[in-house]
XYZ file of C-alpha atoms in Angstrom:
729
model
C -9.044 -49.002 8.461
C -9.308 -45.673 7.032
C -12.154 -46.754 4.489
C -14.850 -49.153 5.584
C -15.520 -51.054 8.562
C -13.788 -53.958 10.106
C -16.201 -56.545 10.718
C -15.963 -59.725 12.893
C -17.841 -62.586 14.106
C -18.102 -63.211 18.125
C -19.819 -65.087 20.607
C -22.866 -62.795 20.742
C -22.947 -62.137 17.236
C -21.648 -59.755 14.323
C -19.307 -57.040 15.666
C -17.583 -54.034 14.318
C -15.712 -52.561 17.341
C -12.411 -53.807 16.965
C -10.752 -51.761 19.719
C -13.185 -52.956 22.070
C -12.595 -56.936 21.197
C -8.606 -56.482 21.332
C -8.689 -54.166 24.513
C -7.498 -55.357 27.846
C -10.043 -56.769 29.857
C -9.532 -58.676 33.361
C -5.836 -58.298 32.632
C -5.950 -60.146 29.577
C -5.606 -58.695 25.854
C -7.799 -59.992 23.271
C -7.489 -61.193 19.690
C -9.399 -61.542 16.252
C -8.442 -64.226 14.449
C -8.874 -66.228 10.873
C -11.523 -68.652 11.307
C -8.794 -71.160 9.646
C -6.801 -70.609 12.933
C -9.436 -72.170 15.027
C -9.563 -75.000 12.768
C -6.063 -76.015 12.454
C -5.420 -75.661 16.171
C -8.827 -76.902 17.540
C -9.576 -73.916 19.310
C -13.101 -72.010 20.201
C -13.907 -68.517 20.885
C -13.195 -67.678 24.364
C -9.830 -70.087 24.440
C -6.288 -68.678 25.120
C -3.588 -68.333 22.417
C -0.260 -68.020 23.211
C 1.934 -65.791 21.019
C 5.371 -65.108 22.284
C 5.250 -64.815 26.005
C 1.924 -63.017 25.931
C -1.706 -65.113 26.128
C -4.443 -63.607 24.314
C -8.307 -64.386 24.790
C -9.566 -65.199 21.175
C -13.024 -63.085 21.129
C -13.903 -63.042 17.441
C -13.013 -64.263 13.838
C -12.059 -61.990 11.086
C -15.462 -61.522 8.786
C -14.208 -58.445 6.555
C -10.762 -56.629 6.605
C -11.302 -53.773 3.845
C -8.118 -52.508 3.800
C -6.025 -55.625 3.399
C -5.803 -56.541 -0.561
C -5.558 -60.385 -1.286
C -2.017 -62.344 -1.224
C -1.327 -65.567 -2.985
C -0.466 -67.266 0.241
C 0.252 -66.676 3.336
C 2.645 -68.343 5.891
C 0.241 -68.183 8.725
C -3.527 -67.388 9.449
C -4.367 -63.799 10.382
C -4.335 -62.743 14.015
C -5.189 -58.999 14.862
C -4.021 -57.741 18.474
C -3.661 -54.566 20.097
C -0.678 -52.580 19.236
C 0.363 -51.912 22.718
C 0.227 -55.652 23.751
C 3.371 -56.379 21.172
C 5.918 -55.598 24.082
C 4.849 -58.487 26.167
C 5.384 -60.800 23.853
C 9.131 -60.202 23.910
C 8.924 -60.938 20.165
C 9.955 -57.280 19.111
C 13.846 -57.396 19.515
C 16.600 -55.884 17.381
C 17.036 -57.614 13.931
C 13.409 -59.445 14.508
C 11.357 -59.850 10.965
C 8.981 -56.962 11.748
C 7.251 -54.956 9.044
C 5.386 -51.468 9.935
C 2.659 -50.422 7.606
C 1.186 -46.924 7.843
C -1.643 -46.243 5.557
C -2.420 -42.451 4.908
C -4.863 -40.374 3.442
C -3.642 -37.311 1.518
C -5.527 -33.942 1.691
C -8.455 -33.132 -0.884
C -6.456 -32.089 -4.159
C -3.326 -33.777 -3.168
C -1.821 -35.712 -6.057
C -0.555 -39.049 -4.583
C 2.724 -39.227 -7.042
C 3.498 -35.590 -6.233
C 3.170 -36.149 -2.387
C 5.354 -39.429 -2.428
C 8.142 -37.622 -4.592
C 8.006 -34.716 -2.055
C 8.750 -37.014 0.865
C 11.069 -39.035 -0.698
C 12.992 -35.986 -1.625
C 13.074 -34.824 2.178
C 14.056 -38.201 3.445
C 16.424 -39.458 0.794
C 18.270 -42.231 3.052
C 15.131 -43.638 4.887
C 14.788 -46.746 3.022
C 11.169 -47.221 3.349
C 8.729 -48.176 0.675
C 5.797 -46.130 -0.574
C 3.230 -47.412 -2.652
C 0.160 -45.549 -4.071
C -3.140 -47.448 -4.869
C -1.909 -47.686 -8.029
C 0.740 -50.015 -7.003
C -0.428 -51.139 -3.753
C 0.840 -54.919 -4.303
C 3.462 -55.202 -7.477
C 3.840 -58.708 -7.062
C 0.048 -59.292 -7.326
C -0.156 -56.508 -10.101
C 2.447 -58.444 -11.952
C 0.519 -61.523 -11.520
C -2.862 -59.893 -12.604
C -1.163 -58.281 -15.635
C -0.034 -61.882 -16.696
C -3.678 -62.974 -16.267
C -4.967 -60.163 -18.055
C -2.600 -60.923 -20.911
C -3.628 -64.371 -21.005
C -7.223 -63.634 -20.844
C -6.782 -61.147 -24.094
C -5.059 -64.034 -25.631
C -7.899 -66.352 -25.102
C -10.371 -63.700 -25.874
C -8.911 -62.734 -29.132
C -8.342 -66.255 -30.386
C -12.038 -66.982 -29.420
C -12.786 -64.046 -31.481
C -10.827 -65.053 -34.511
C -11.772 -68.977 -34.312
C -15.403 -67.713 -33.885
C -14.901 -65.642 -36.871
C -14.073 -68.830 -38.961
C -17.306 -70.320 -37.474
C -18.882 -67.169 -39.150
C -17.619 -67.538 -42.362
C -18.658 -71.345 -42.263
C -22.078 -70.394 -40.992
C -22.489 -67.954 -44.003
C -21.160 -70.537 -46.262
C -23.687 -72.943 -45.333
C -26.496 -70.294 -45.355
C -25.663 -69.357 -49.086
C -25.470 -73.001 -49.636
C -29.060 -73.506 -48.581
C -30.020 -70.493 -50.828
C -28.220 -71.388 -53.910
C -31.355 -72.431 -55.863
C -33.124 -68.960 -54.790
C -30.062 -66.905 -55.600
C -29.916 -68.403 -58.989
C -33.857 -68.145 -59.640
C -33.331 -64.558 -58.593
C -30.538 -64.191 -61.122
C -32.433 -65.535 -63.801
C -35.377 -63.343 -63.157
C -33.253 -59.875 -63.637
C -32.322 -59.283 -59.836
C -28.931 -57.075 -60.086
C -25.911 -58.438 -58.335
C -26.194 -55.683 -55.788
C -29.555 -56.439 -54.678
C -28.708 -59.983 -53.966
C -25.681 -58.955 -51.661
C -27.580 -56.410 -49.948
C -30.648 -58.788 -49.400
C -28.230 -61.509 -47.614
C -26.080 -59.285 -45.836
C -28.982 -57.527 -44.184
C -30.313 -61.267 -43.243
C -26.785 -62.018 -41.874
C -26.642 -58.554 -40.126
C -30.157 -59.312 -38.438
C -29.129 -62.815 -37.248
C -25.754 -61.389 -35.855
C -27.385 -58.529 -34.023
C -29.762 -61.074 -32.154
C -26.439 -63.123 -31.402
C -24.626 -59.915 -30.019
C -27.605 -58.969 -28.037
C -27.833 -62.460 -26.278
C -24.117 -62.295 -25.879
C -24.253 -58.611 -24.397
C -27.206 -59.990 -21.890
C -25.367 -63.132 -20.772
C -21.874 -61.083 -20.654
C -23.320 -58.100 -18.771
C -25.246 -60.626 -16.136
C -22.404 -62.938 -15.443
C -19.975 -60.442 -13.733
C -22.940 -59.496 -11.281
C -23.423 -63.136 -10.471
C -19.810 -64.112 -9.700
C -18.887 -60.663 -7.968
C -20.061 -62.066 -4.240
C -17.790 -65.194 -5.066
C -14.661 -62.943 -5.963
C -15.457 -60.663 -2.985
C -15.294 -63.358 -0.644
C -12.139 -64.491 -2.197
C -10.207 -61.388 -2.658
C -11.378 -59.648 0.198
C -11.912 -56.581 -1.974
C -14.983 -54.950 -2.769
C -15.739 -55.053 -6.704
C -17.639 -52.215 -8.585
C -20.708 -53.836 -10.028
C -22.855 -52.640 -12.793
C -23.369 -52.576 -16.559
C -20.531 -50.550 -18.236
C -21.673 -49.031 -21.242
C -18.405 -48.587 -22.733
C -17.396 -52.292 -22.329
C -20.477 -53.764 -23.721
C -20.225 -51.372 -26.726
C -16.612 -52.883 -27.186
C -17.856 -56.121 -27.188
C -20.849 -55.200 -29.782
C -18.342 -53.357 -31.864
C -16.128 -56.862 -31.863
C -19.204 -59.043 -32.576
C -20.327 -56.476 -35.599
C -16.912 -56.222 -37.167
C -16.147 -59.925 -37.150
C -19.581 -60.537 -38.747
C -18.531 -58.215 -41.492
C -14.924 -59.464 -41.850
C -15.777 -62.896 -42.226
C -19.246 -62.671 -44.271
C -18.361 -59.780 -46.718
C -15.985 -62.251 -48.678
C -18.390 -65.131 -49.208
C -21.436 -63.186 -49.916
C -19.806 -60.701 -52.428
C -18.186 -63.713 -54.221
C -21.858 -65.583 -54.380
C -23.134 -62.414 -56.211
C -20.391 -62.734 -59.035
C -21.233 -66.578 -60.207
C -23.680 -66.738 -62.972
C -26.948 -68.660 -62.407
C -26.318 -71.397 -64.693
C -22.966 -72.154 -62.484
C -25.336 -71.846 -59.143
C -27.624 -74.587 -60.597
C -24.733 -76.765 -61.472
C -22.892 -76.105 -58.013
C -23.663 -79.630 -56.500
C -21.406 -81.171 -59.118
C -19.259 -78.607 -60.476
C -18.360 -76.022 -57.732
C -17.250 -72.660 -59.066
C -15.204 -69.883 -57.474
C -15.232 -66.147 -58.298
C -13.440 -63.193 -56.961
C -15.453 -60.609 -55.274
C -15.820 -56.987 -57.069
C -13.385 -54.283 -56.183
C -15.704 -52.408 -53.932
C -16.458 -55.245 -52.129
C -12.654 -55.745 -51.319
C -12.370 -52.301 -50.232
C -15.239 -52.599 -47.877
C -13.553 -55.740 -46.408
C -10.321 -53.866 -45.998
C -11.994 -51.002 -44.164
C -13.628 -53.489 -41.801
C -10.479 -55.260 -41.273
C -8.520 -52.224 -40.460
C -11.341 -51.132 -38.103
C -11.495 -54.600 -36.330
C -7.557 -54.243 -36.180
C -7.515 -50.822 -34.541
C -10.157 -51.910 -32.046
C -7.841 -54.574 -31.089
C -4.834 -52.626 -30.500
C -6.682 -49.709 -28.811
C -8.706 -52.151 -26.342
C -5.681 -54.254 -25.412
C -3.615 -53.219 -22.496
C -0.433 -54.108 -23.915
C -0.337 -53.270 -27.678
C 3.105 -54.924 -28.385
C 1.456 -58.192 -27.215
C -1.746 -57.443 -29.271
C 0.647 -57.005 -32.529
C 2.626 -60.065 -31.512
C -0.870 -62.155 -31.174
C -1.881 -60.771 -34.655
C 1.244 -61.750 -36.169
C 1.082 -65.097 -34.429
C -2.240 -65.667 -35.577
C -1.562 -64.828 -39.173
C 1.357 -67.305 -38.927
C -0.303 -70.039 -37.404
C -3.579 -69.770 -40.187
C -0.727 -69.987 -42.821
C 0.730 -73.010 -41.269
C -2.468 -74.697 -41.051
C -3.632 -73.921 -44.518
C -0.532 -75.083 -45.632
C -0.805 -78.381 -43.904
C -4.545 -78.639 -45.171
C -3.334 -78.006 -48.757
C -0.328 -80.383 -48.319
C -3.014 -83.110 -47.042
C -5.062 -82.531 -50.136
C -2.081 -82.821 -52.370
C -0.635 -86.140 -50.530
C -4.062 -87.780 -50.968
C -4.478 -87.000 -54.507
C -1.135 -88.864 -55.252
C -1.804 -91.681 -52.680
C -2.214 -94.741 -54.228
C -5.429 -96.089 -54.568
C -7.045 -97.500 -51.491
C -8.411 -101.171 -51.790
C -11.203 -100.471 -49.225
C -14.387 -98.845 -50.379
C -15.233 -96.842 -47.490
C -11.296 -95.545 -46.830
C -11.503 -95.059 -50.759
C -14.602 -92.680 -50.248
C -13.362 -91.169 -47.199
C -10.164 -90.011 -49.137
C -12.051 -88.560 -52.059
C -14.137 -86.781 -49.824
C -11.321 -84.609 -48.628
C -10.220 -83.698 -51.976
C -13.384 -83.276 -53.837
C -14.688 -79.850 -55.161
C -15.882 -77.808 -52.145
C -14.610 -80.039 -49.545
C -14.350 -78.576 -45.825
C -10.763 -79.964 -45.389
C -9.195 -76.600 -45.102
C -11.855 -74.996 -42.889
C -11.954 -77.759 -40.491
C -8.007 -78.245 -40.206
C -7.868 -74.420 -39.680
C -10.160 -73.841 -37.141
C -9.902 -76.841 -35.066
C -6.320 -76.874 -35.198
C -5.894 -73.473 -34.001
C -8.266 -74.222 -30.922
C -6.516 -77.466 -30.202
C -2.963 -75.733 -30.285
C -4.045 -73.172 -27.768
C -5.406 -76.106 -25.608
C -2.062 -78.169 -25.843
C -0.008 -75.348 -24.770
C -2.317 -74.373 -21.900
C -2.026 -78.177 -20.780
C 1.610 -78.517 -20.976
C 2.220 -75.375 -19.132
C 0.064 -75.865 -16.407
C 1.441 -79.543 -16.157
C 4.783 -78.389 -15.964
C 4.147 -75.795 -13.326
C 2.236 -78.404 -11.189
C 5.064 -80.939 -11.691
C 7.670 -78.727 -10.502
C 5.767 -77.672 -7.245
C 4.167 -80.724 -6.394
C 6.466 -83.465 -7.245
C 10.037 -82.055 -7.610
C 10.108 -79.759 -4.811
C 8.869 -81.756 -1.641
C 11.372 -84.381 -2.102
C 14.152 -81.979 -1.771
C 12.500 -79.374 0.436
C 13.080 -79.183 4.181
C 10.448 -79.778 6.608
C 10.653 -76.533 8.475
C 11.898 -73.005 8.724
C 12.928 -71.335 11.851
C 13.162 -67.665 11.917
C 13.929 -64.912 14.590
C 16.762 -66.932 16.446
C 18.218 -64.463 18.638
C 22.069 -64.575 18.993
C 22.046 -65.658 22.667
C 19.795 -68.708 21.759
C 22.078 -70.321 18.679
C 23.974 -72.844 20.920
C 21.036 -73.968 22.557
C 18.858 -74.155 19.567
C 21.370 -76.150 17.479
C 21.877 -78.490 20.191
C 18.345 -79.285 20.770
C 17.598 -79.622 17.046
C 20.064 -81.822 15.829
C 20.028 -84.067 18.627
C 15.940 -84.435 18.331
C 14.979 -87.771 16.827
C 14.357 -87.938 13.093
C 16.392 -84.872 12.294
C 18.612 -85.668 9.191
C 20.162 -81.988 8.443
C 20.214 -78.539 10.053
C 21.411 -75.410 8.235
C 21.410 -72.147 10.132
C 22.786 -68.854 9.001
C 22.669 -65.050 10.336
C 20.366 -62.763 8.761
C 19.483 -59.175 8.467
C 17.239 -57.051 6.284
C 18.268 -54.706 3.565
C 17.362 -53.217 0.108
C 19.147 -52.169 -3.198
C 18.985 -48.530 -3.540
C 21.779 -48.120 -6.184
C 23.036 -50.180 -9.144
C 26.500 -48.426 -10.252
C 25.182 -45.173 -8.586
C 21.973 -45.141 -10.255
C 18.734 -45.777 -8.348
C 16.505 -48.847 -9.407
C 13.584 -46.544 -10.491
C 15.759 -45.279 -13.252
C 16.969 -48.467 -14.370
C 15.296 -50.759 -17.093
C 15.020 -53.894 -14.693
C 14.127 -57.123 -16.641
C 10.664 -58.531 -15.262
C 12.671 -61.886 -14.002
C 14.676 -60.265 -11.371
C 12.103 -57.439 -10.686
C 11.470 -58.967 -7.458
C 14.648 -58.395 -6.154
C 14.420 -54.718 -5.992
C 10.988 -54.913 -4.498
C 11.585 -53.650 -0.959
C 13.826 -55.222 1.442
C 15.724 -58.611 0.862
C 17.250 -60.998 3.216
C 21.161 -60.385 3.846
C 23.817 -62.705 5.247
C 27.502 -62.781 5.704
C 29.809 -65.852 5.490
C 33.861 -66.335 5.758
C 33.529 -69.425 3.342
C 31.383 -70.120 0.277
C 28.289 -71.905 0.949
C 28.450 -76.025 0.391
C 27.965 -76.743 -3.277
C 28.469 -73.150 -4.311
C 29.233 -72.770 -7.985
C 30.976 -69.310 -9.224
C 30.409 -68.157 -12.483
C 32.291 -65.173 -12.298
C 35.051 -63.878 -9.956
C 36.460 -65.408 -6.729
C 35.362 -65.876 -3.117
C 37.277 -63.562 -0.474
C 39.651 -64.964 1.772
C 38.459 -66.386 5.038
C 40.340 -63.995 7.198
C 39.283 -60.987 5.057
C 39.060 -57.481 6.477
C 38.960 -55.159 3.667
C 36.224 -52.963 2.350
C 32.566 -54.823 2.001
C 32.307 -57.177 -0.774
C 29.246 -59.019 -1.770
C 28.271 -62.119 -3.657
C 25.584 -61.697 -5.880
C 23.293 -63.959 -7.521
C 24.411 -64.827 -11.051
C 21.059 -64.146 -12.789
C 20.558 -60.846 -11.322
C 24.261 -60.052 -12.427
C 23.281 -61.290 -16.216
C 20.038 -59.406 -16.149
C 21.621 -56.058 -15.386
C 25.268 -56.710 -16.963
C 26.977 -56.449 -13.469
C 30.360 -58.141 -13.153
C 32.982 -58.456 -10.581
C 34.386 -54.981 -9.337
C 31.051 -53.039 -9.983
C 29.429 -51.556 -7.220
C 26.084 -51.715 -5.385
C 24.011 -49.347 -2.911
C 22.699 -51.229 0.102
C 20.343 -49.513 2.286
C 21.002 -51.315 5.740
C 18.983 -50.175 8.892
C 18.303 -46.751 7.191
C 22.206 -46.313 6.056
C 23.336 -46.553 2.698
C 26.508 -48.344 1.917
C 28.629 -48.820 -0.997
C 29.614 -52.220 -1.569
C 31.838 -53.864 -4.407
C 30.760 -57.229 -6.366
C 33.294 -59.864 -5.390
C 31.873 -62.571 -7.573
C 28.504 -63.791 -9.185
C 27.143 -67.439 -8.087
C 24.611 -69.675 -9.501
C 21.432 -70.175 -7.140
C 19.135 -73.169 -7.184
C 15.898 -71.780 -5.838
C 14.115 -74.854 -6.256
C 15.917 -76.847 -3.483
C 14.075 -74.326 -0.897
C 17.271 -74.597 1.225
C 18.802 -71.434 2.719
C 19.803 -69.140 -0.388
C 20.522 -65.320 -0.324
C 20.528 -63.060 -3.448
C 23.538 -61.017 -1.629
C 26.123 -62.740 0.606
C 28.324 -60.367 2.290
C 32.256 -60.588 3.208
C 32.857 -60.754 6.944
C 33.541 -57.500 8.800
C 30.547 -55.222 7.973
C 27.395 -57.134 9.267
C 28.587 -59.122 12.290
C 28.146 -56.084 14.563
C 24.700 -54.887 13.133
C 21.298 -56.218 15.128
C 20.558 -59.675 13.456
C 18.677 -62.686 13.988
C 19.291 -66.258 12.659
C 17.407 -68.233 10.528
C 17.418 -72.195 10.353
C 15.849 -75.022 8.117
C 15.467 -78.657 9.619
C 15.040 -81.748 7.806
C 12.970 -84.341 10.096
C 11.112 -87.216 9.421
C 7.289 -87.016 8.635
C 6.259 -88.502 11.868
C 8.475 -86.213 14.144
C 7.324 -82.893 12.122
C 5.021 -82.042 14.777
C 6.988 -83.035 17.900
C 9.976 -81.177 16.583
C 7.819 -77.855 16.036
C 6.159 -78.309 19.345
C 9.605 -78.759 21.276
C 11.454 -76.176 19.674
C 8.656 -73.465 19.821
C 8.114 -74.251 23.468
C 11.738 -74.073 24.444
C 12.035 -70.832 22.511
C 8.869 -68.812 22.663
C 10.317 -65.866 20.242
C 11.246 -68.338 17.426
C 8.552 -68.729 14.901
C 8.417 -72.075 12.790
C 7.017 -72.081 9.122
C 6.110 -75.498 7.732
C 7.581 -75.694 4.079
C 4.819 -78.401 3.454
C 2.224 -76.076 4.007
C 3.685 -73.297 2.120
C 3.824 -75.842 -0.930
C 0.251 -76.956 -0.196
C -0.624 -73.108 -0.367
C 1.177 -72.468 -3.702
C -0.261 -75.873 -5.219
C -3.816 -74.576 -4.260
C -3.297 -71.377 -5.989
C -2.057 -73.074 -8.792
C -5.002 -75.340 -8.889
C -7.210 -72.128 -8.755
C -5.344 -70.640 -11.585
C -5.318 -73.751 -13.615
C -8.945 -73.935 -13.067
C -9.562 -70.500 -14.230
C -6.882 -71.005 -17.321
C -8.755 -74.213 -18.311
C -12.005 -72.703 -18.251
C -11.104 -69.827 -20.394
C -9.523 -72.260 -22.605
C -12.383 -74.219 -23.096
C -13.939 -70.983 -24.640
C -11.570 -71.370 -27.451
C -12.299 -75.127 -27.790
C -15.890 -74.574 -27.584
C -15.332 -71.962 -30.466
C -13.454 -74.469 -32.772
C -16.161 -76.965 -32.045
C -18.916 -74.432 -32.991
C -16.538 -74.004 -36.124
C -16.503 -77.685 -37.173
C -20.175 -77.768 -36.910
C -20.721 -75.215 -39.156
C -18.173 -76.887 -41.478
C -20.284 -80.132 -41.251
C -23.408 -77.913 -42.059
C -21.636 -76.082 -44.819
C -21.372 -79.567 -46.607
C -24.605 -80.862 -45.581
C -26.517 -80.236 -48.616
C -23.632 -82.102 -50.842
C -23.609 -84.948 -48.177
C -27.044 -85.433 -48.706
C -26.730 -85.707 -52.397
C -23.877 -87.919 -52.173
C -25.600 -90.326 -49.789
C -28.767 -90.776 -51.710
C -26.736 -91.343 -54.793
C -24.493 -94.086 -52.823
C -27.857 -95.578 -51.574
C -29.332 -96.111 -54.857
C -26.099 -97.722 -56.004
C -26.549 -100.256 -53.333
C -24.427 -98.841 -50.666
C -26.068 -99.671 -46.973
C -26.342 -96.904 -44.222
C -23.465 -98.629 -42.402
C -21.039 -98.313 -45.313
C -21.706 -94.594 -45.933
C -21.656 -93.881 -42.118
C -18.075 -95.721 -41.761
C -16.805 -93.939 -44.988
C -17.860 -90.253 -43.451
C -16.449 -91.292 -40.029
C -13.174 -92.224 -41.501
C -13.031 -88.982 -43.281
C -13.839 -86.670 -40.113
C -11.337 -89.075 -38.187
C -8.445 -88.472 -40.697
C -9.466 -84.454 -40.194
C -9.437 -84.653 -36.619
C -6.389 -86.644 -36.410
C -4.247 -84.306 -38.922
C -5.630 -81.198 -36.804
C -4.545 -82.836 -33.723
C -1.311 -83.830 -34.786
C -0.678 -80.289 -35.912
C -1.895 -78.618 -32.907
C 0.496 -81.255 -30.493
C 3.506 -80.191 -32.255
C 2.743 -76.139 -32.315
C 1.121 -76.192 -28.771
C 4.282 -78.020 -27.358
C 6.509 -75.494 -29.021
C 4.392 -72.560 -27.725
C 4.505 -74.085 -24.234
C 8.131 -74.565 -24.520
C 8.797 -70.914 -25.276
C 6.246 -69.807 -22.394
C 8.198 -72.345 -19.789
C 11.658 -71.815 -20.960
C 11.510 -68.012 -21.955
C 8.919 -66.379 -19.988
C 9.036 -68.442 -16.664
C 12.869 -69.144 -16.807
C 12.161 -72.998 -15.922
C 12.911 -76.254 -16.919
C 10.290 -77.568 -19.868
C 9.371 -81.110 -19.604
C 7.274 -82.499 -22.480
C 4.265 -84.315 -20.812
C 3.075 -86.928 -23.447
C 0.070 -87.796 -21.597
C -1.239 -84.397 -21.682
C -0.670 -84.352 -25.401
C -2.147 -87.522 -26.181
C -5.172 -87.007 -24.233
C -5.913 -83.848 -26.387
C -4.997 -85.782 -29.610
C -7.676 -88.633 -28.505
C -10.189 -86.091 -27.517
C -10.051 -84.095 -30.683
C -10.598 -87.115 -32.856
C -13.539 -88.635 -30.764
C -15.003 -85.068 -30.915
C -14.547 -84.713 -34.234
C -16.233 -88.368 -34.985
C -19.347 -87.430 -32.987
C -19.633 -84.437 -34.795
C -19.281 -85.948 -38.087
C -21.578 -88.762 -37.134
C -24.315 -86.333 -36.224
C -24.214 -84.865 -39.772
C -23.905 -88.045 -41.428
C -26.665 -89.455 -39.579
C -28.928 -86.823 -40.610
C -27.796 -86.837 -44.206
C -28.717 -90.563 -44.524
C -32.042 -90.241 -43.086
C -33.424 -88.319 -46.138
C -34.971 -90.356 -48.746
C -33.636 -90.855 -52.283
C -36.678 -90.683 -54.517
C -38.014 -87.069 -53.491
C -34.521 -85.696 -53.740
C -33.770 -87.251 -57.077
C -37.109 -86.052 -58.768
C -36.145 -82.501 -57.299
C -32.899 -82.812 -59.059
């Protein structure tokens, strides 16, 4: 490696001398392999490993490979051998699928982008790919960008829901201080003194919370860094970054101001007499103009911080718009619920009648609970449905249709023997084989891809080489969306059949021209037709299929898929690879399992981050319960004096919170399902399936959680004795 040391574990202990381990000793080359290879093949250090027609002695396992980035999944364990030994394997033949990677370090002061541009200008027909450290793995970068956006979404949602929690907490705090504020006003305290007194208290409490959050948030990456390094095979920068901590502190401070200025400023406007009567006759008041100006400045500063801190500002703007729309919808739903309850027929059961009355009484927390809990549950439902759809497509739909094996690098002289052996093997139900070589698109209508605006869903087609094939007849089951297939005996200028999705994305039609770099030569081809491709079946499909006449004479290999009974998979693989040592087998099931493991890892991370939003929603719910705790105590005492039992009051309050949780969950079920539908169909271009079990589980869970929190608040209220409270009132 250019940077860092290659580390391996050998029979004699750790070893960093890779050249010695893979060198030829006693007539045999050495190999350093992934530990997983030893497990899968039942091998140990010192055993022999045949690769092609060469036998290697396994001398160590890879512990650390500093110049290899993480990959989503690989089709085989890592094996490192001496470059000089490749010729003996007989795997290096014309048309074989081989990549050569060169890692270069530029001279001091040399800008990487300028060096790449100069090299491309010097060798315009080379067809190679050059990547800097800024874009070493485009697929991985794209994945990380999507994850970053998702984390941003969860973070901003948690911030918003947490802000609602701040508003509820401040409301509960002011409710507890109601009598004190009224007394201060009666004694002549100016409104500004009351405002600053309690604002400073809120800021002190918020500062303590921010300090605790910075401590936990700053130390958490240091704790998980070793785990991430082991999984990513990449050294992470560790330390406490002042800029990120300052940004987090600013978020906390601005959220506190945005969601506390309104209730604080409004409280100072209410007359003392109205504050004393607030238990039975709540009164609302608008904040003064100066408080509204301060609130507006705080909101503007918060939005500016969100936009400046977001990697994708358009995404941040979209989030802000969607959040405002969601809040409006949830608030309208809360108002609609209150309107319906007020006009509903009088309930016969006393506990139900009391529960419905609590939803519409003055000062009820109906709006706050539905808004905060509904927003958190909407995100959770959407995430559950997206993850469920992806898991279903990979683990349930694909294995039923996918072939058991891919066999690659079949040489032209091996075709007849391979076909005969594969088709006659017990348990084999289908064999598909086509010629293949590699090429890349270097021009679309004469314009290089780097100068085009390529939609993200087809960007992978332009990332390096693609598999190419040729055919006289259209593939079985092909469906052309535009154009016609060429005649079987066609011998004219080169034509190509292009994936219809690529054609639609780039507005290409039959008659348009592409430039394909094939074995270092740029060749102009005309699009003859666009065809629809179903990639999910994992059968052999190509973005481009050429007409006969151009590719037959080019060095090429063949690729085949074989469907075989499960109990015959291993015997078939051993028989074919023993008979044809240069042919590599790829187990489709193992590839799907690797994808499933990756999805499980992503799903775990997604669920964990979504849990942050749900936790914020639960804290908001707890704040809403706390905000009405004083009023609930008063109501419970009055009901107990009038003869209601503790169970009567508890049942009424549980019905109230059960209705709130159910309404919030139903709204979240529809909103979250719609959001998941947009993500799956518009972003991922996949079929959407509404998974009712996930939605129902979310609804049930939310109702249960709401009942539990409501029961805790109710039980505390019922524990107060009547006489002391009534004497104080």
